GROMACS .gro file of C-alpha atoms in nm:
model
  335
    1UNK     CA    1  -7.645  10.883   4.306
    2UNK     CA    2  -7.711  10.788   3.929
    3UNK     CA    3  -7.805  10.435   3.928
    4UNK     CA    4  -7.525  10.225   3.680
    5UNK     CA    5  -7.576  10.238   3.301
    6UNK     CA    6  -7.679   9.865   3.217
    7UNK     CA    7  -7.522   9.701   2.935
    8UNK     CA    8  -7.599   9.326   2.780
    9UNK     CA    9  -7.312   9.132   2.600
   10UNK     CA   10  -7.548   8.866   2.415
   11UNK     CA   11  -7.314   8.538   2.442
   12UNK     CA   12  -7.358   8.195   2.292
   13UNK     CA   13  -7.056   7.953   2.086
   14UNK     CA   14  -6.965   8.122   1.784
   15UNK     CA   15  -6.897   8.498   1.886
   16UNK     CA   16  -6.536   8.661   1.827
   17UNK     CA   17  -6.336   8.697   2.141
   18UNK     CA   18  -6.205   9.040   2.043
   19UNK     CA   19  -6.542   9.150   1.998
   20UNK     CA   20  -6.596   9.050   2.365
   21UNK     CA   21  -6.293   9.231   2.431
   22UNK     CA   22  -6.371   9.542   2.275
   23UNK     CA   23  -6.725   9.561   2.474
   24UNK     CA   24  -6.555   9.458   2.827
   25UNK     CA   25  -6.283   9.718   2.777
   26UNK     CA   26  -6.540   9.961   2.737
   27UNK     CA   27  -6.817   9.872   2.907
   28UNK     CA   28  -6.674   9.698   3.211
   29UNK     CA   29  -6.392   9.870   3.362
   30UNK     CA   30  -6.442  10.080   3.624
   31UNK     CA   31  -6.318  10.431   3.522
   32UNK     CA   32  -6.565  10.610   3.777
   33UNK     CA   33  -6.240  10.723   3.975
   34UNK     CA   34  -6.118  10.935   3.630
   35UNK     CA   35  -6.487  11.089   3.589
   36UNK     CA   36  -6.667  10.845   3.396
   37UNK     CA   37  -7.019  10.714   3.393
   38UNK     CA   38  -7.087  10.380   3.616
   39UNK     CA   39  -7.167  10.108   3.430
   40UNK     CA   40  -7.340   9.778   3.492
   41UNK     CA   41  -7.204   9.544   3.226
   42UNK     CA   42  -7.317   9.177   3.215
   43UNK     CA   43  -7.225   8.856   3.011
   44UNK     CA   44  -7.573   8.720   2.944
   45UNK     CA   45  -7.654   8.343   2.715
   46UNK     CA   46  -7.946   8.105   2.720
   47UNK     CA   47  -7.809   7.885   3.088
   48UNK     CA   48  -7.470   7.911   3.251
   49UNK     CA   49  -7.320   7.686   3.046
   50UNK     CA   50  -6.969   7.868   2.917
   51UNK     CA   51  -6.965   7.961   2.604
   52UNK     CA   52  -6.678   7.828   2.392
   53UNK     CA   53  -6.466   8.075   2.204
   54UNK     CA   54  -6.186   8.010   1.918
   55UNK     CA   55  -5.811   7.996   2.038
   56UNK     CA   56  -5.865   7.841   2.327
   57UNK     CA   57  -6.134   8.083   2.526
   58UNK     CA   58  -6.398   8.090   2.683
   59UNK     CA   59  -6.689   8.317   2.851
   60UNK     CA   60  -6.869   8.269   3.135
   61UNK     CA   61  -7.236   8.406   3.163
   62UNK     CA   62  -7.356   8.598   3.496
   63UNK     CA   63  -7.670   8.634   3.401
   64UNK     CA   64  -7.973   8.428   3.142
   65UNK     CA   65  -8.120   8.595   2.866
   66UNK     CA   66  -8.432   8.769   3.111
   67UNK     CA   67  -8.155   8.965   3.249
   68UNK     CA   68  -8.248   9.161   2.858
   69UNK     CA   69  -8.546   9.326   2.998
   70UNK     CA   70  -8.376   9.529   3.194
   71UNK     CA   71  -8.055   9.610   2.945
   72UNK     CA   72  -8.051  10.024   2.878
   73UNK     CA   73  -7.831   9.894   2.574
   74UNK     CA   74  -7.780   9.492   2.437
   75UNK     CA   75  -7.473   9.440   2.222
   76UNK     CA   76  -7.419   9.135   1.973
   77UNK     CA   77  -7.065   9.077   1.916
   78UNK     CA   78  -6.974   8.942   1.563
   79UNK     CA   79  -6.932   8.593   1.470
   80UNK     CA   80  -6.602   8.338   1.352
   81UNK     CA   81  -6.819   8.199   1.059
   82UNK     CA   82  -7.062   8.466   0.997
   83UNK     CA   83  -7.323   8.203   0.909
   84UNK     CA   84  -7.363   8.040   1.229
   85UNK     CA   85  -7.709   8.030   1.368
   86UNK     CA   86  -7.830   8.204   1.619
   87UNK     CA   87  -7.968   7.984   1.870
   88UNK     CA   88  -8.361   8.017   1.854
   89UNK     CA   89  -8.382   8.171   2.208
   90UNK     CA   90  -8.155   8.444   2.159
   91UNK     CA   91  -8.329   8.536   1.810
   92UNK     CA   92  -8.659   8.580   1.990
   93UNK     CA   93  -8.525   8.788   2.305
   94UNK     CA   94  -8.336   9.013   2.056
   95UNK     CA   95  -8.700   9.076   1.912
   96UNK     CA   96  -8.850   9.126   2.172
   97UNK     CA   97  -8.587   9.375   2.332
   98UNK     CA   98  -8.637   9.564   2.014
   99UNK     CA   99  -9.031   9.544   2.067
  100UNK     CA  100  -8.977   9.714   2.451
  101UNK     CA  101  -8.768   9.972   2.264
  102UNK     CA  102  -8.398   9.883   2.395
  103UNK     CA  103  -8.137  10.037   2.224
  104UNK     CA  104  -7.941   9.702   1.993
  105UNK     CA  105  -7.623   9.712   1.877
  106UNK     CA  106  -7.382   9.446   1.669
  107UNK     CA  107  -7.041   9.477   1.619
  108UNK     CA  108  -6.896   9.383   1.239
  109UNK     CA  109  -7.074   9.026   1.202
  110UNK     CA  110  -7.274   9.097   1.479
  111UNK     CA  111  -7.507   9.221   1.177
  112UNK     CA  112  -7.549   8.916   1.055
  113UNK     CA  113  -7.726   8.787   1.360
  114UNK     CA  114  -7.958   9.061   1.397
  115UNK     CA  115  -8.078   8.979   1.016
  116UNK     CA  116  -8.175   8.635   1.136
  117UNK     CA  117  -8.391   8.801   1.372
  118UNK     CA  118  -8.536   8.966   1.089
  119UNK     CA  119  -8.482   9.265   1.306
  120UNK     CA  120  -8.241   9.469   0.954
  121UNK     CA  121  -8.577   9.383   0.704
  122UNK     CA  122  -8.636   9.702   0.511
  123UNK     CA  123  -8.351   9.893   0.726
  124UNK     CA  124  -8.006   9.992   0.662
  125UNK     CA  125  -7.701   9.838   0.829
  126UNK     CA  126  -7.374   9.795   0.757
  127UNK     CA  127  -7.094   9.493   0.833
  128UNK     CA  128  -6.732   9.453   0.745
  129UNK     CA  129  -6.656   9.563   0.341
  130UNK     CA  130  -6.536   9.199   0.282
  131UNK     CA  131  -6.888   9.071   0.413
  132UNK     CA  132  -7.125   9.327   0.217
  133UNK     CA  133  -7.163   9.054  -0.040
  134UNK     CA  134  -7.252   8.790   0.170
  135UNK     CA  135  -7.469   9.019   0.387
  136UNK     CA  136  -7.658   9.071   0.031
  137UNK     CA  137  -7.672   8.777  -0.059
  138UNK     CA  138  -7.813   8.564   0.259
  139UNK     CA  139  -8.061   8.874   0.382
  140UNK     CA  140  -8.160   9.026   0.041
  141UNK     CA  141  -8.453   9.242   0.255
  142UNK     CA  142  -8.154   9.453   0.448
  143UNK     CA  143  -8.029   9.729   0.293
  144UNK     CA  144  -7.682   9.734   0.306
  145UNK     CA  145  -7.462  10.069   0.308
  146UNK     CA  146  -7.134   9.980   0.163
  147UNK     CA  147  -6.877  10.235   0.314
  148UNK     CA  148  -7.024  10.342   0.691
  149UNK     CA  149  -6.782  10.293   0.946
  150UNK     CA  150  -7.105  10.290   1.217
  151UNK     CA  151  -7.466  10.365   1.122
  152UNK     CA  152  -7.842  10.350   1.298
  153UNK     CA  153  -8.239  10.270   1.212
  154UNK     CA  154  -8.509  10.222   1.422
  155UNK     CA  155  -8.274  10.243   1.702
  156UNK     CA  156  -8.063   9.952   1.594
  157UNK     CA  157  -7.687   9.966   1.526
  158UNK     CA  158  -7.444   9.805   1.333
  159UNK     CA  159  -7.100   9.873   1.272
  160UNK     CA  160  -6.796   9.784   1.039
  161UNK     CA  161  -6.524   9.518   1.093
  162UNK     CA  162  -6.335   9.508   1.367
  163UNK     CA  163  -6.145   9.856   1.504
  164UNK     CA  164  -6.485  10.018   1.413
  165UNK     CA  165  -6.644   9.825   1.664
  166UNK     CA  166  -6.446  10.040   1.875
  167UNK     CA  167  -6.532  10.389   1.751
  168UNK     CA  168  -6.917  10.258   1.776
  169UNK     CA  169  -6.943  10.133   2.122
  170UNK     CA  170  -6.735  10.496   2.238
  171UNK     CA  171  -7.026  10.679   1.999
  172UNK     CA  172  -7.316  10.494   2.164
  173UNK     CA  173  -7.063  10.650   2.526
  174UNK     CA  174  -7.079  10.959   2.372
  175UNK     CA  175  -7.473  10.944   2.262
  176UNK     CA  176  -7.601  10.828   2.620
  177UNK     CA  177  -7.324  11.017   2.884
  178UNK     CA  178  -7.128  11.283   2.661
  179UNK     CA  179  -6.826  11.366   2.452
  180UNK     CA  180  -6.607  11.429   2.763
  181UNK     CA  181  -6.746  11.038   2.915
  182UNK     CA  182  -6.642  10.909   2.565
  183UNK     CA  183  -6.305  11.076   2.596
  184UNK     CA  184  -6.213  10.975   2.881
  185UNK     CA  185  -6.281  10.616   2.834
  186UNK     CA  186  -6.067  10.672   2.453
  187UNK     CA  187  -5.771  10.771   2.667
  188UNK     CA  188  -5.767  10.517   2.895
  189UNK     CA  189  -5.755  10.275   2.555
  190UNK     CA  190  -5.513  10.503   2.379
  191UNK     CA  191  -5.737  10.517   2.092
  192UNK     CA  192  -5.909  10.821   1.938
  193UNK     CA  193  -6.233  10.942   2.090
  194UNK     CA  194  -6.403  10.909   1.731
  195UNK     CA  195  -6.247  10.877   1.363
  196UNK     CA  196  -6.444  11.049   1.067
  197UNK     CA  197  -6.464  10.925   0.733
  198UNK     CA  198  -6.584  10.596   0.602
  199UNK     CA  199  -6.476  10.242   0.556
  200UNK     CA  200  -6.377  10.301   0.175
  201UNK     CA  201  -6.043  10.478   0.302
  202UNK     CA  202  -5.922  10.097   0.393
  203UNK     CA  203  -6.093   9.932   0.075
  204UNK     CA  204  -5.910  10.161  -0.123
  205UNK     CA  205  -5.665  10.288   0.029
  206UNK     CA  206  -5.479  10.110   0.317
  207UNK     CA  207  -5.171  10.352   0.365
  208UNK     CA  208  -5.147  10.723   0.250
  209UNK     CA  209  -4.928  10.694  -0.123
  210UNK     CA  210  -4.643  10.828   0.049
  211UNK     CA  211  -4.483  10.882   0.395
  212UNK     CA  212  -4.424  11.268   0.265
  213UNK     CA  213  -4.813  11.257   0.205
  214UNK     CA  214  -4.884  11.108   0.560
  215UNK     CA  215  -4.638  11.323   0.781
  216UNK     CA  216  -4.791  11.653   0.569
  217UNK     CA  217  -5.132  11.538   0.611
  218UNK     CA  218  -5.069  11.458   0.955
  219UNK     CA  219  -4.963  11.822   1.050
  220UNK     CA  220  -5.238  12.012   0.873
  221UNK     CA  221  -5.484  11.843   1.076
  222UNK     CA  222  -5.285  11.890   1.388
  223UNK     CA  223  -5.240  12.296   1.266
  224UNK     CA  224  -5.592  12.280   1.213
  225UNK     CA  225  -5.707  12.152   1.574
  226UNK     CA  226  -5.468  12.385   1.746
  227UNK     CA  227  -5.642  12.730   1.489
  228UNK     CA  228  -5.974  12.588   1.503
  229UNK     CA  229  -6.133  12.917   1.639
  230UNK     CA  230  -5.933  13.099   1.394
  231UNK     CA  231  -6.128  13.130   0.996
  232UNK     CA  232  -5.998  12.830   0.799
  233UNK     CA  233  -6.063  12.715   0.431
  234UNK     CA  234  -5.985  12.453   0.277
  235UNK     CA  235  -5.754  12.680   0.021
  236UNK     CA  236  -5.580  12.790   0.345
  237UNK     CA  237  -5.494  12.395   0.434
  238UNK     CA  238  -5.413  12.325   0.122
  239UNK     CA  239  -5.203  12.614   0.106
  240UNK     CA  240  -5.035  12.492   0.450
  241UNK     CA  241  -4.999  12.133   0.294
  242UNK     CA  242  -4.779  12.282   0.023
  243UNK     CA  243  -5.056  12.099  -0.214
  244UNK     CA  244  -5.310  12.241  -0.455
  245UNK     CA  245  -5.642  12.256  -0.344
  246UNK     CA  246  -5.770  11.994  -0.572
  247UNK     CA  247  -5.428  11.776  -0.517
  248UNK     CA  248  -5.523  11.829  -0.079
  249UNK     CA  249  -5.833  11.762  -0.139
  250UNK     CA  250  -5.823  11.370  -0.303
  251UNK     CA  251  -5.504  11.322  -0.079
  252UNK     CA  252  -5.697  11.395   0.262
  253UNK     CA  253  -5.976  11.217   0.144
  254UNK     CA  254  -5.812  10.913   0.020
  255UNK     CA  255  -5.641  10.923   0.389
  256UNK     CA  256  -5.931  11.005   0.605
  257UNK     CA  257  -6.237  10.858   0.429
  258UNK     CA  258  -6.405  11.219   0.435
  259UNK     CA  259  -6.363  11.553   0.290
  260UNK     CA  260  -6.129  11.839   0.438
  261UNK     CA  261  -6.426  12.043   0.515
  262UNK     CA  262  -6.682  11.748   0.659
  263UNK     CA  263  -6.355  11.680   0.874
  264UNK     CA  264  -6.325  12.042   0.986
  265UNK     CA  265  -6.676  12.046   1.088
  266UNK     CA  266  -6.683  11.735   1.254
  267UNK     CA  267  -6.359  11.880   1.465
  268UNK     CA  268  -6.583  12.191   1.539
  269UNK     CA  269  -6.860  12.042   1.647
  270UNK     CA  270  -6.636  11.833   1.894
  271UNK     CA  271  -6.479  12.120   2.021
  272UNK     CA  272  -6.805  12.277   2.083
  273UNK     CA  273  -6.926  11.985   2.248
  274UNK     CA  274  -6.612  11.997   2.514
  275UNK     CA  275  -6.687  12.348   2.581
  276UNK     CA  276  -7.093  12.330   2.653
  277UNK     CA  277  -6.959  11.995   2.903
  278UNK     CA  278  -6.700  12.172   3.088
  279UNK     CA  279  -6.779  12.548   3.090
  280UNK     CA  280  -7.052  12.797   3.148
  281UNK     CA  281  -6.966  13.011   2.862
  282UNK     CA  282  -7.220  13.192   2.676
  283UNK     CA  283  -7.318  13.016   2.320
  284UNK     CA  284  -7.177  13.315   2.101
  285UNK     CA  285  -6.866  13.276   2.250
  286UNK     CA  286  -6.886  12.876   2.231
  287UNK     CA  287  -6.947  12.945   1.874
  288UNK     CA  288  -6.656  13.223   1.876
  289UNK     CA  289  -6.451  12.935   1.974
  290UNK     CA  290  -6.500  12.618   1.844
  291UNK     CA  291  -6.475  12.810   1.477
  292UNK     CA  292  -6.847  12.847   1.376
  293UNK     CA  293  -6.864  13.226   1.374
  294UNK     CA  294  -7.189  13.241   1.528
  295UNK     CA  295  -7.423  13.074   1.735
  296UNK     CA  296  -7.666  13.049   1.476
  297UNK     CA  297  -7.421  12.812   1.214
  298UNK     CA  298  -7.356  12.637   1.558
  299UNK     CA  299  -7.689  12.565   1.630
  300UNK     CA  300  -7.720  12.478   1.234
  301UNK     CA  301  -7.480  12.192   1.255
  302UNK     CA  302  -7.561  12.042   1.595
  303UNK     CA  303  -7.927  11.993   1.465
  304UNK     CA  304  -7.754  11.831   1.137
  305UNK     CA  305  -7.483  11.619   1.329
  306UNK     CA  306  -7.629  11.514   1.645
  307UNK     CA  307  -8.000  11.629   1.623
  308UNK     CA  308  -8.042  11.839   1.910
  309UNK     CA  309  -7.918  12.178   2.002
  310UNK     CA  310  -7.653  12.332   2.187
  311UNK     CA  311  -7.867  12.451   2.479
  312UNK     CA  312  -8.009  12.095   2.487
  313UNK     CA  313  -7.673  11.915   2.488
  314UNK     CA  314  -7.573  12.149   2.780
  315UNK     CA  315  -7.860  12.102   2.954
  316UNK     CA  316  -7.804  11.664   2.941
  317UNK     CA  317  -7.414  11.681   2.970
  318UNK     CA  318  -7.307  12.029   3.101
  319UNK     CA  319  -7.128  12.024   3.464
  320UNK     CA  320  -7.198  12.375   3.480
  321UNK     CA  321  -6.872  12.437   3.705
  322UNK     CA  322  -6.778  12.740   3.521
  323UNK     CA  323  -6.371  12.649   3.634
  324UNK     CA  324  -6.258  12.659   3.267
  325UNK     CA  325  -6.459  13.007   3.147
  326UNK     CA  326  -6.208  13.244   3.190
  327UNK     CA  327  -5.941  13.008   2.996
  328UNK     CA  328  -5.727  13.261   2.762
  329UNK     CA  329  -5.886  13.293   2.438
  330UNK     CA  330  -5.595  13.118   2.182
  331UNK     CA  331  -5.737  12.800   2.222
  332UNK     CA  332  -6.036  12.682   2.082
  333UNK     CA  333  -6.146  12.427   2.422
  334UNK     CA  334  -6.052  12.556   2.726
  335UNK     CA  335  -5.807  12.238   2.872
   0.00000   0.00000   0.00000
């Protein structure tokens, strides 16, 4: 059996309890019984001391700071005031996790902490939009990327406020046990498995301009899932949207945070991803399938998206059952 997939929560007064929620929803529920990966999730600090949280909360650490060493992934959760200090002893175990090559992650103000470490000098990470400034300002050294919703260097991740912490602890899911592990988990939150786009579609535009421009947007993207094996162009969705192509195009965009046809791709490359996990079909006809025409253009974007290749991906996530290969062709992912 497949020992548990250990996860840190790094604790001490100061972090945001939804944060803490977000990582215990994900990380430590059992969902082993629905197919999921086993995971080992533990609420480390610096003693046992519980750590205050605002409205009234509190968290209670199983485990000291050593228990780091032998974290597969650590997670920082964000912070009320984003300028509270880090005590000392976490700032040095966060280094040298990083120095032993452990996978770090912070969620929205979580960033913040990880620059006291020094651990974001002269590498790119990104916090909450309203915090960019600040995140300048205190840590000139970082480089801060102003419209990611989740992004990585040097093995070190950071994410955007709040609901991205979300989509960032089910991509790390994804990264380490699969798209189908990740899915699973996104159901049980009733939340989506990943969003596309950026963090500019809320600085700029909170709500679609219309309810007429949501519902229509809304059902080209859901025509789109259900053709995705079928030849589609972003003329053809506009066409479907009743829009011109130009008009579609800063509508979707200004909606989703991405274009029509990064958002197509991204939906392909999901697809693709379901059918290398759950069948044994042959990669032209995974190709065929998920919309990519051949297994070459497949192969193109899975090295520009995820930077391996579909055999590889198979070969690390694949059940290799075979029950879903002779699903009728009309649908893109065999369900």
């Amino acid at each position: 059996m497949k020992p548990a997939y250990r996860v840190a929560l790094v604790a001490f007064p100061g972090i945001r309890a939804f944060d803490v929620s977000v990582i215990t929803e994900v990380w430590g529920t059992d969902r082993t019984p629905r197919g999921a990966p086993a995971f080992d999730l533990r609420r480390t600090a610096i003693d046992s001391a519980t750590v205050p949280m605002r409205g009234g909360l509190a968290l209670h650490p199983d485990r000291t700071l050593d228990w780091l060493s032998r974290a597969d992934l650590i997670l920082v959760p964000g912070l009320d005031d984003h300028l509270t200090p880090a005590p000392a002893p976490v700032l040095d175990a966060l280094r040298r996790a990083h120095a032993r090559g452990t996978t770090l992650a912070a969620l929205c103000g979580g960033a913040f902490t990880l620059a006291q470490a020094g651990l974001l000098d002269g590498r790119r990470a990104i916090t909450h939009w309203g915090l960019i400034d600040l995140l300048r300002s205190r840590h000139p050294r970082v480089t801060v990327v102003p419209d990611a919703l989740f992004i990585e260097d040097d093995n070190i991740w950071t994410a955007a406020g709040t609901a991205a912490g979300i989509d960032l602890c089910l991509h790390l899911v994804r990264r380490s046990h699969g798209a189908e592990a990740a899915a699973t988990i996104a159901r049980s939150m009733v939340t989506a498995p990943f969003r596309t786009g950026t963090q500019a579609q809320f600085i700029e535009h909170p709500t679609p301009h219309t309810d007429r421009d949501a519902d229509t947007l809304a059902a080209v993207r859901e025509h789109a899932l259900r053709h995705l094996h079928e030849p589609l162009t972003v003329a053809g969705l506009a066409a479907h949207a009743g829009m011109s192509p130009r008009s579609f195009a800063r509508h979707f965009t200004a909606a989703t945070g991405t274009t029509p046809l990064r958002w197509l791709l991204d939906q392909r490359v999901a697809a693709a991803q379901k059918l290398l996990e759950r069948t044994d079909l042959a990669m032209p006809e995974v190709a065929r399938r998920s919309g990519f025409g051949s297994e070459v253009t497949m192969r193109q974007h899975f090295a520009s998206r995820l930077a391996t290749s579909p055999r590889a991906y198979r070969a690390a996530f694949g059940t290799g059952s075979g029950a879903a290969s002779t699903a009728g062709a009309s649908s893109p992912i065999a369900r």
